[in-house]
GROMACS .gro file of C-alpha atoms in nm:
model
  311
    1MET     CA    1  -1.832  -6.490   4.824
    2PHE     CA    2  -1.688  -6.142   4.811
    3LEU     CA    3  -2.018  -5.976   4.893
    4ARG     CA    4  -2.078  -6.226   5.172
    5TYR     CA    5  -1.742  -6.129   5.323
    6PHE     CA    6  -1.830  -5.762   5.340
    7ALA     CA    7  -2.173  -5.832   5.480
    8THR     CA    8  -2.010  -6.033   5.756
    9VAL     CA    9  -1.746  -5.771   5.826
   10GLY     CA   10  -2.011  -5.500   5.830
   11LEU     CA   11  -2.209  -5.693   6.090
   12LEU     CA   12  -1.907  -5.751   6.308
   13GLY     CA   13  -1.824  -5.381   6.299
   14VAL     CA   14  -1.475  -5.291   6.181
   15CYS     CA   15  -1.474  -4.939   6.325
   16ALA     CA   16  -1.422  -4.790   6.663
   17ALA     CA   17  -1.802  -4.772   6.696
   18VAL     CA   18  -2.102  -5.001   6.721
   19PHE     CA   19  -2.368  -5.098   6.472
   20ALA     CA   20  -2.540  -4.854   6.238
   21SER     CA   21  -2.904  -4.771   6.279
   22PRO     CA   22  -3.146  -4.905   6.016
   23ARG     CA   23  -3.189  -4.570   5.842
   24PRO     CA   24  -3.006  -4.236   5.832
   25THR     CA   25  -3.177  -3.982   6.053
   26VAL     CA   26  -3.337  -3.668   5.923
   27ALA     CA   27  -3.184  -3.335   6.009
   28ALA     CA   28  -3.164  -3.277   6.380
   29GLU     CA   29  -3.240  -2.943   6.534
   30PRO     CA   30  -2.903  -2.765   6.540
   31THR     CA   31  -2.749  -2.704   6.880
   32ALA     CA   32  -2.593  -2.381   6.763
   33LYS     CA   33  -2.545  -2.173   6.455
   34ARG     CA   34  -2.185  -2.087   6.390
   35SER     CA   35  -2.081  -1.809   6.161
   36PRO     CA   36  -1.752  -1.690   6.014
   37ARG     CA   37  -1.533  -1.523   6.272
   38SER     CA   38  -1.237  -1.291   6.286
   39GLU     CA   39  -0.887  -1.425   6.219
   40SER     CA   40  -0.800  -1.414   6.588
   41ALA     CA   41  -1.106  -1.622   6.671
   42LYS     CA   42  -1.024  -1.867   6.393
   43ALA     CA   43  -0.683  -1.954   6.536
   44LYS     CA   44  -0.811  -2.244   6.746
   45ARG     CA   45  -1.150  -2.408   6.708
   46ALA     CA   46  -1.299  -2.686   6.911
   47GLU     CA   47  -1.584  -2.744   6.666
   48PRO     CA   48  -1.625  -2.699   6.291
   49VAL     CA   49  -1.782  -2.385   6.155
   50GLY     CA   50  -2.131  -2.425   6.019
   51LYS     CA   51  -2.472  -2.540   6.128
   52PRO     CA   52  -2.467  -2.896   6.267
   53TYR     CA   53  -2.709  -3.167   6.157
   54VAL     CA   54  -2.725  -3.534   6.246
   55TYR     CA   55  -2.704  -3.736   5.925
   56LYS     CA   56  -2.692  -4.082   6.082
   57THR     CA   57  -2.706  -4.249   6.423
   58VAL     CA   58  -2.474  -4.540   6.500
   59GLY     CA   59  -2.572  -4.711   6.821
   60GLN     CA   60  -2.580  -4.428   7.075
   61ARG     CA   61  -2.359  -4.202   6.864
   62ALA     CA   62  -2.500  -3.926   6.647
   63LEU     CA   63  -2.282  -3.855   6.345
   64ARG     CA   64  -2.294  -3.492   6.237
   65LEU     CA   65  -2.214  -3.284   5.938
   66TYR     CA   66  -2.167  -2.907   5.943
   67VAL     CA   67  -2.318  -2.682   5.678
   68VAL     CA   68  -2.175  -2.341   5.591
   69SER     CA   69  -2.416  -2.151   5.369
   70PRO     CA   70  -2.366  -1.818   5.191
   71PRO     CA   71  -2.494  -1.519   5.392
   72ASP     CA   72  -2.784  -1.462   5.153
   73ALA     CA   73  -2.876  -1.831   5.108
   74LYS     CA   74  -3.241  -1.936   5.091
   75PRO     CA   75  -3.402  -2.282   5.078
   76SER     CA   76  -3.540  -2.194   4.736
   77ASP     CA   77  -3.187  -2.152   4.596
   78SER     CA   78  -3.023  -2.407   4.370
   79ARG     CA   79  -2.658  -2.356   4.462
   80PRO     CA   80  -2.361  -2.585   4.406
   81ALA     CA   81  -2.224  -2.760   4.713
   82ILE     CA   82  -1.908  -2.935   4.824
   83VAL     CA   83  -1.882  -3.205   5.092
   84PHE     CA   84  -1.544  -3.225   5.269
   85PHE     CA   85  -1.388  -3.530   5.436
   86HIS     CA   86  -1.096  -3.471   5.672
   87GLY     CA   87  -0.767  -3.657   5.667
   88GLY     CA   88  -0.599  -3.857   5.940
   89GLY     CA   89  -0.524  -4.201   5.799
   90TRP     CA   90  -0.883  -4.320   5.868
   91VAL     CA   91  -0.780  -4.331   6.237
   92GLY     CA   92  -0.766  -3.964   6.337
   93GLY     CA   93  -0.844  -3.609   6.236
   94ALA     CA   94  -1.156  -3.400   6.278
   95PRO     CA   95  -1.404  -3.215   6.055
   96THR     CA   96  -1.240  -2.879   6.122
   97GLN     CA   97  -0.969  -2.930   5.861
   98PHE     CA   98  -1.144  -2.735   5.588
   99ASP     CA   99  -1.301  -2.461   5.803
  100HIS     CA  100  -1.131  -2.180   5.615
  101LEU     CA  101  -1.184  -2.322   5.269
  102ALA     CA  102  -1.550  -2.385   5.355
  103GLU     CA  103  -1.591  -2.024   5.461
  104HIS     CA  104  -1.421  -1.901   5.145
  105LEU     CA  105  -1.643  -2.107   4.917
  106ALA     CA  106  -1.954  -1.998   5.107
  107SER     CA  107  -1.848  -1.637   5.054
  108ARG     CA  108  -1.836  -1.719   4.682
  109GLY     CA  109  -2.193  -1.851   4.678
  110MET     CA  110  -2.140  -2.222   4.738
  111VAL     CA  111  -2.276  -2.437   5.021
  112ALA     CA  112  -1.988  -2.614   5.201
  113VAL     CA  113  -2.026  -2.918   5.425
  114GLN     CA  114  -1.777  -3.089   5.658
  115VAL     CA  115  -1.841  -3.446   5.768
  116GLU     CA  116  -1.777  -3.633   6.089
  117TYR     CA  117  -1.724  -4.002   6.019
  118ARG     CA  118  -1.632  -4.308   6.223
  119LEU     CA  119  -1.262  -4.386   6.261
  120LEU     CA  120  -1.072  -4.712   6.260
  121ASP     CA  121  -0.882  -4.861   6.553
  122ARG     CA  122  -0.518  -4.751   6.530
  123LYS     CA  123  -0.402  -5.086   6.665
  124GLY     CA  124  -0.591  -5.296   6.413
  125ASN     CA  125  -0.572  -5.358   6.041
  126ALA     CA  126  -0.942  -5.349   5.955
  127PRO     CA  127  -1.031  -5.203   5.614
  128PRO     CA  128  -1.202  -4.861   5.603
  129ILE     CA  129  -1.550  -4.997   5.533
  130CYS     CA  130  -1.725  -4.789   5.799
  131CYS     CA  131  -1.546  -4.472   5.683
  132ILE     CA  132  -1.671  -4.536   5.330
  133GLN     CA  133  -2.022  -4.618   5.451
  134ASP     CA  134  -2.038  -4.291   5.644
  135ALA     CA  135  -1.904  -4.093   5.349
  136LYS     CA  136  -2.173  -4.237   5.124
  137SER     CA  137  -2.441  -4.179   5.389
  138ALA     CA  138  -2.333  -3.815   5.421
  139MET     CA  139  -2.346  -3.762   5.044
  140ARG     CA  140  -2.692  -3.917   5.032
  141TRP     CA  141  -2.812  -3.702   5.324
  142VAL     CA  142  -2.694  -3.381   5.154
  143ARG     CA  143  -2.857  -3.478   4.825
  144ALA     CA  144  -3.180  -3.587   4.994
  145HIS     CA  145  -3.197  -3.255   5.183
  146ALA     CA  146  -3.094  -3.038   4.889
  147GLY     CA  147  -3.433  -2.868   4.883
  148GLU     CA  148  -3.400  -2.760   5.245
  149LEU     CA  149  -3.040  -2.644   5.210
  150GLY     CA  150  -3.082  -2.453   4.884
  151ILE     CA  151  -2.856  -2.696   4.694
  152ASP     CA  152  -2.867  -2.818   4.336
  153PRO     CA  153  -2.864  -3.200   4.377
  154ASN     CA  154  -2.683  -3.233   4.044
  155ARG     CA  155  -2.393  -3.011   4.152
  156ILE     CA  156  -2.251  -3.167   4.467
  157ALA     CA  157  -1.873  -3.203   4.476
  158ALA     CA  158  -1.667  -3.414   4.715
  159GLY     CA  159  -1.343  -3.281   4.860
  160GLY     CA  160  -1.089  -3.414   5.103
  161GLY     CA  161  -0.729  -3.450   5.207
  162SER     CA  162  -0.520  -3.765   5.241
  163ALA     CA  163  -0.750  -4.040   5.374
  164GLY     CA  164  -1.036  -3.792   5.333
  165GLY     CA  165  -0.922  -3.754   4.974
  166HIS     CA  166  -0.964  -4.128   4.938
  167LEU     CA  167  -1.323  -4.099   5.063
  168ALA     CA  168  -1.393  -3.805   4.833
  169ALA     CA  169  -1.259  -4.001   4.535
  170PHE     CA  170  -1.445  -4.316   4.641
  171VAL     CA  171  -1.786  -4.147   4.647
  172GLY     CA  172  -1.712  -4.008   4.302
  173MET     CA  173  -1.573  -4.321   4.140
  174VAL     CA  174  -1.643  -4.651   4.316
  175GLU     CA  175  -1.963  -4.853   4.353
  176GLY     CA  176  -2.053  -5.057   4.658
  177MET     CA  177  -1.987  -5.060   5.034
  178ASP     CA  178  -2.308  -4.872   5.104
  179ASP     CA  179  -2.449  -4.862   5.455
  180PRO     CA  180  -2.729  -5.122   5.464
  181GLY     CA  181  -2.955  -4.857   5.620
  182ASP     CA  182  -2.910  -4.609   5.334
  183ASP     CA  183  -3.180  -4.542   5.078
  184PRO     CA  184  -3.036  -4.683   4.752
  185ALA     CA  185  -3.272  -4.462   4.552
  186VAL     CA  186  -3.059  -4.160   4.652
  187SER     CA  187  -2.725  -4.146   4.472
  188PRO     CA  188  -2.409  -4.085   4.678
  189LYS     CA  189  -2.205  -4.006   4.366
  190ALA     CA  190  -2.014  -3.679   4.362
  191ASN     CA  191  -2.044  -3.455   4.056
  192ALA     CA  192  -1.688  -3.320   4.089
  193MET     CA  193  -1.383  -3.399   4.303
  194VAL     CA  194  -1.135  -3.167   4.478
  195LEU     CA  195  -0.856  -3.394   4.606
  196PHE     CA  196  -0.570  -3.280   4.831
  197ASN     CA  197  -0.281  -3.532   4.842
  198PRO     CA  198  -0.539  -3.814   4.826
  199VAL     CA  199  -0.439  -4.172   4.910
  200PHE     CA  200  -0.646  -4.296   4.618
  201ASP     CA  201  -0.412  -4.581   4.519
  202ASN     CA  202  -0.454  -4.866   4.767
  203GLY     CA  203  -0.288  -5.124   4.543
  204PRO     CA  204   0.013  -5.343   4.633
  205LYS     CA  205   0.250  -5.044   4.616
  206GLY     CA  206   0.001  -4.784   4.736
  207TRP     CA  207  -0.088  -4.644   5.077
  208GLY     CA  208  -0.332  -4.839   5.295
  209ASN     CA  209  -0.272  -5.173   5.128
  210GLN     CA  210  -0.195  -5.333   5.465
  211ARG     CA  211  -0.563  -5.280   5.550
  212VAL     CA  212  -0.719  -5.395   5.224
  213GLY     CA  213  -0.469  -5.655   5.098
  214ASP     CA  214  -0.561  -5.840   4.781
  215ARG     CA  215  -0.908  -5.683   4.788
  216TYR     CA  216  -0.760  -5.346   4.689
  217ARG     CA  217  -0.960  -5.318   4.368
  218ALA     CA  218  -1.277  -5.285   4.574
  219PHE     CA  219  -1.129  -4.996   4.773
  220SER     CA  220  -0.888  -4.814   4.543
  221PRO     CA  221  -1.030  -4.529   4.331
  222ALA     CA  222  -0.717  -4.537   4.113
  223HIS     CA  223  -0.814  -4.891   4.010
  224ASN     CA  224  -1.173  -4.790   3.927
  225VAL     CA  225  -1.132  -4.523   3.662
  226THR     CA  226  -1.428  -4.524   3.421
  227PRO     CA  227  -1.570  -4.278   3.166
  228ASP     CA  228  -1.858  -4.178   3.398
  229ASP     CA  229  -1.624  -4.044   3.667
  230PRO     CA  230  -1.669  -3.676   3.762
  231PRO     CA  231  -1.412  -3.408   3.673
  232ALA     CA  232  -1.131  -3.378   3.924
  233ILE     CA  233  -0.847  -3.161   4.043
  234VAL     CA  234  -0.558  -3.315   4.239
  235PHE     CA  235  -0.305  -3.128   4.456
  236LEU     CA  236   0.025  -3.293   4.553
  237GLY     CA  237   0.362  -3.182   4.688
  238THR     CA  238   0.667  -3.325   4.511
  239GLU     CA  239   0.820  -3.425   4.846
  240ASP     CA  240   0.514  -3.611   4.973
  241LYS     CA  241   0.645  -3.924   5.149
  242LEU     CA  242   0.314  -4.111   5.126
  243ILE     CA  243   0.215  -4.050   4.766
  244PRO     CA  244   0.472  -4.067   4.485
  245VAL     CA  245   0.442  -3.802   4.216
  246GLU     CA  246   0.414  -4.077   3.956
  247THR     CA  247   0.101  -4.210   4.129
  248ALA     CA  248  -0.075  -3.876   4.078
  249LYS     CA  249   0.049  -3.848   3.721
  250GLU     CA  250  -0.068  -4.199   3.637
  251PHE     CA  251  -0.409  -4.121   3.786
  252GLY     CA  252  -0.431  -3.811   3.568
  253ARG     CA  253  -0.333  -4.007   3.258
  254ALA     CA  254  -0.588  -4.281   3.330
  255MET     CA  255  -0.864  -4.027   3.380
  256LYS     CA  256  -0.781  -3.847   3.057
  257GLN     CA  257  -0.764  -4.176   2.866
  258ALA     CA  258  -1.114  -4.248   2.993
  259GLY     CA  259  -1.227  -3.909   2.863
  260VAL     CA  260  -1.259  -3.752   3.209
  261ARG     CA  261  -1.122  -3.410   3.289
  262CYS     CA  262  -0.848  -3.428   3.551
  263GLU     CA  263  -0.600  -3.159   3.652
  264VAL     CA  264  -0.294  -3.268   3.851
  265LEU     CA  265  -0.113  -2.977   4.015
  266LEU     CA  266   0.233  -3.040   4.165
  267TYR     CA  267   0.395  -2.811   4.420
  268GLU     CA  268   0.772  -2.823   4.424
  269GLY     CA  269   0.940  -2.916   4.750
  270GLN     CA  270   0.617  -2.957   4.946
  271GLY     CA  271   0.532  -3.251   5.171
  272HIS     CA  272   0.213  -3.417   5.288
  273GLY     CA  273  -0.050  -3.176   5.418
  274PHE     CA  274   0.122  -2.873   5.267
  275PHE     CA  275  -0.214  -2.723   5.168
  276ASN     CA  276  -0.350  -2.689   5.521
  277TYR     CA  277  -0.431  -2.347   5.660
  278GLY     CA  278  -0.136  -2.217   5.861
  279ARG     CA  279   0.129  -2.427   5.685
  280SER     CA  280   0.416  -2.225   5.535
  281GLY     CA  281   0.258  -1.904   5.656
  282GLY     CA  282  -0.053  -1.985   5.457
  283GLU     CA  283   0.124  -1.951   5.120
  284TYR     CA  284   0.020  -2.291   4.986
  285TYR     CA  285  -0.322  -2.273   5.145
  286ARG     CA  286  -0.378  -1.960   4.937
  287LYS     CA  287  -0.230  -2.113   4.623
  288THR     CA  288  -0.441  -2.428   4.643
  289LEU     CA  289  -0.749  -2.227   4.739
  290GLU     CA  290  -0.708  -2.011   4.429
  291ALA     CA  291  -0.662  -2.320   4.209
  292ALA     CA  292  -0.967  -2.493   4.359
  293ASP     CA  293  -1.171  -2.175   4.313
  294LYS     CA  294  -1.056  -2.152   3.951
  295PHE     CA  295  -1.147  -2.518   3.889
  296LEU     CA  296  -1.497  -2.477   4.032
  297THR     CA  297  -1.541  -2.153   3.839
  298SER     CA  298  -1.447  -2.333   3.517
  299LEU     CA  299  -1.729  -2.580   3.584
  300GLY     CA  300  -1.970  -2.287   3.601
  301TRP     CA  301  -2.030  -2.351   3.972
  302LEU     CA  302  -1.885  -2.020   4.095
  303PRO     CA  303  -1.913  -1.673   3.942
  304ARG     CA  304  -1.606  -1.536   3.771
  305GLN     CA  305  -1.408  -1.282   3.969
  306ASP     CA  306  -1.235  -0.965   3.860
  307SER     CA  307  -0.867  -0.959   3.953
  308SER     CA  308  -0.944  -0.684   4.205
  309GLU     CA  309  -1.188  -0.916   4.387
  310LYS     CA  310  -0.952  -1.211   4.428
  311GLN     CA  311  -0.801  -1.277   4.769
   0.00000   0.00000   0.00000
């Protein structure tokens, strides 16, 4: 009955978009190649940095992801990668949120990807099924094209903030809600998670429950902790009005009890979105960037830096 419900909802289309195409598209010819720019040019951006590819077509709409590769990258490389999902409550936001972090990680030898995904209607209460489907499709596309992008398919992290943090945690931890057009032979599972104030608890007292109701266990990463989950780092401000500190702590405890590495970093006095570039003069952007870099370095995904090399 449960599966039948989601099949029906998927056919009706719960997003502010029309039906998905039968299969994800292969990489489209990029319309432009964007490269890192000066700080003055970075101030306002209409489009994400990186090389755009179409990863899926939904009706007449081409959904894109943007790949930022290291300057010396080659298709024959086997580099780690991270796929970012922007925040915005599943109803807003754009894949420019992690421009600066993507550029930093590319400068450190990692391939960074930012994903455009379908958004929900602000006026409705539909669950984020299409957002999840697109997140899984994007992960599958990156893994399927690892050989072309110089990526190690076994070292693909998922990162995101707020609702994007939910998507990043979902592709790392939760089964199901795949796009019917996806190739099930390609895994969408992340190998690590970098989560910025993620709304990963959608239970009765968590964020987003008004959209998922009593079906929260199918949507909520915090209710799907298992021993095969990937290692994670979680960033949260102690004054976040959407995510209680105890929610993050409980998530960390559950992960550790399952034998999964999970670091929960709390930032005193900081609210939701504190980590974004430009907030607080960039202080917490730099602090969280350094912690994320350290976490990925500890996994052996980034080379160790001398203190003189650190930003």
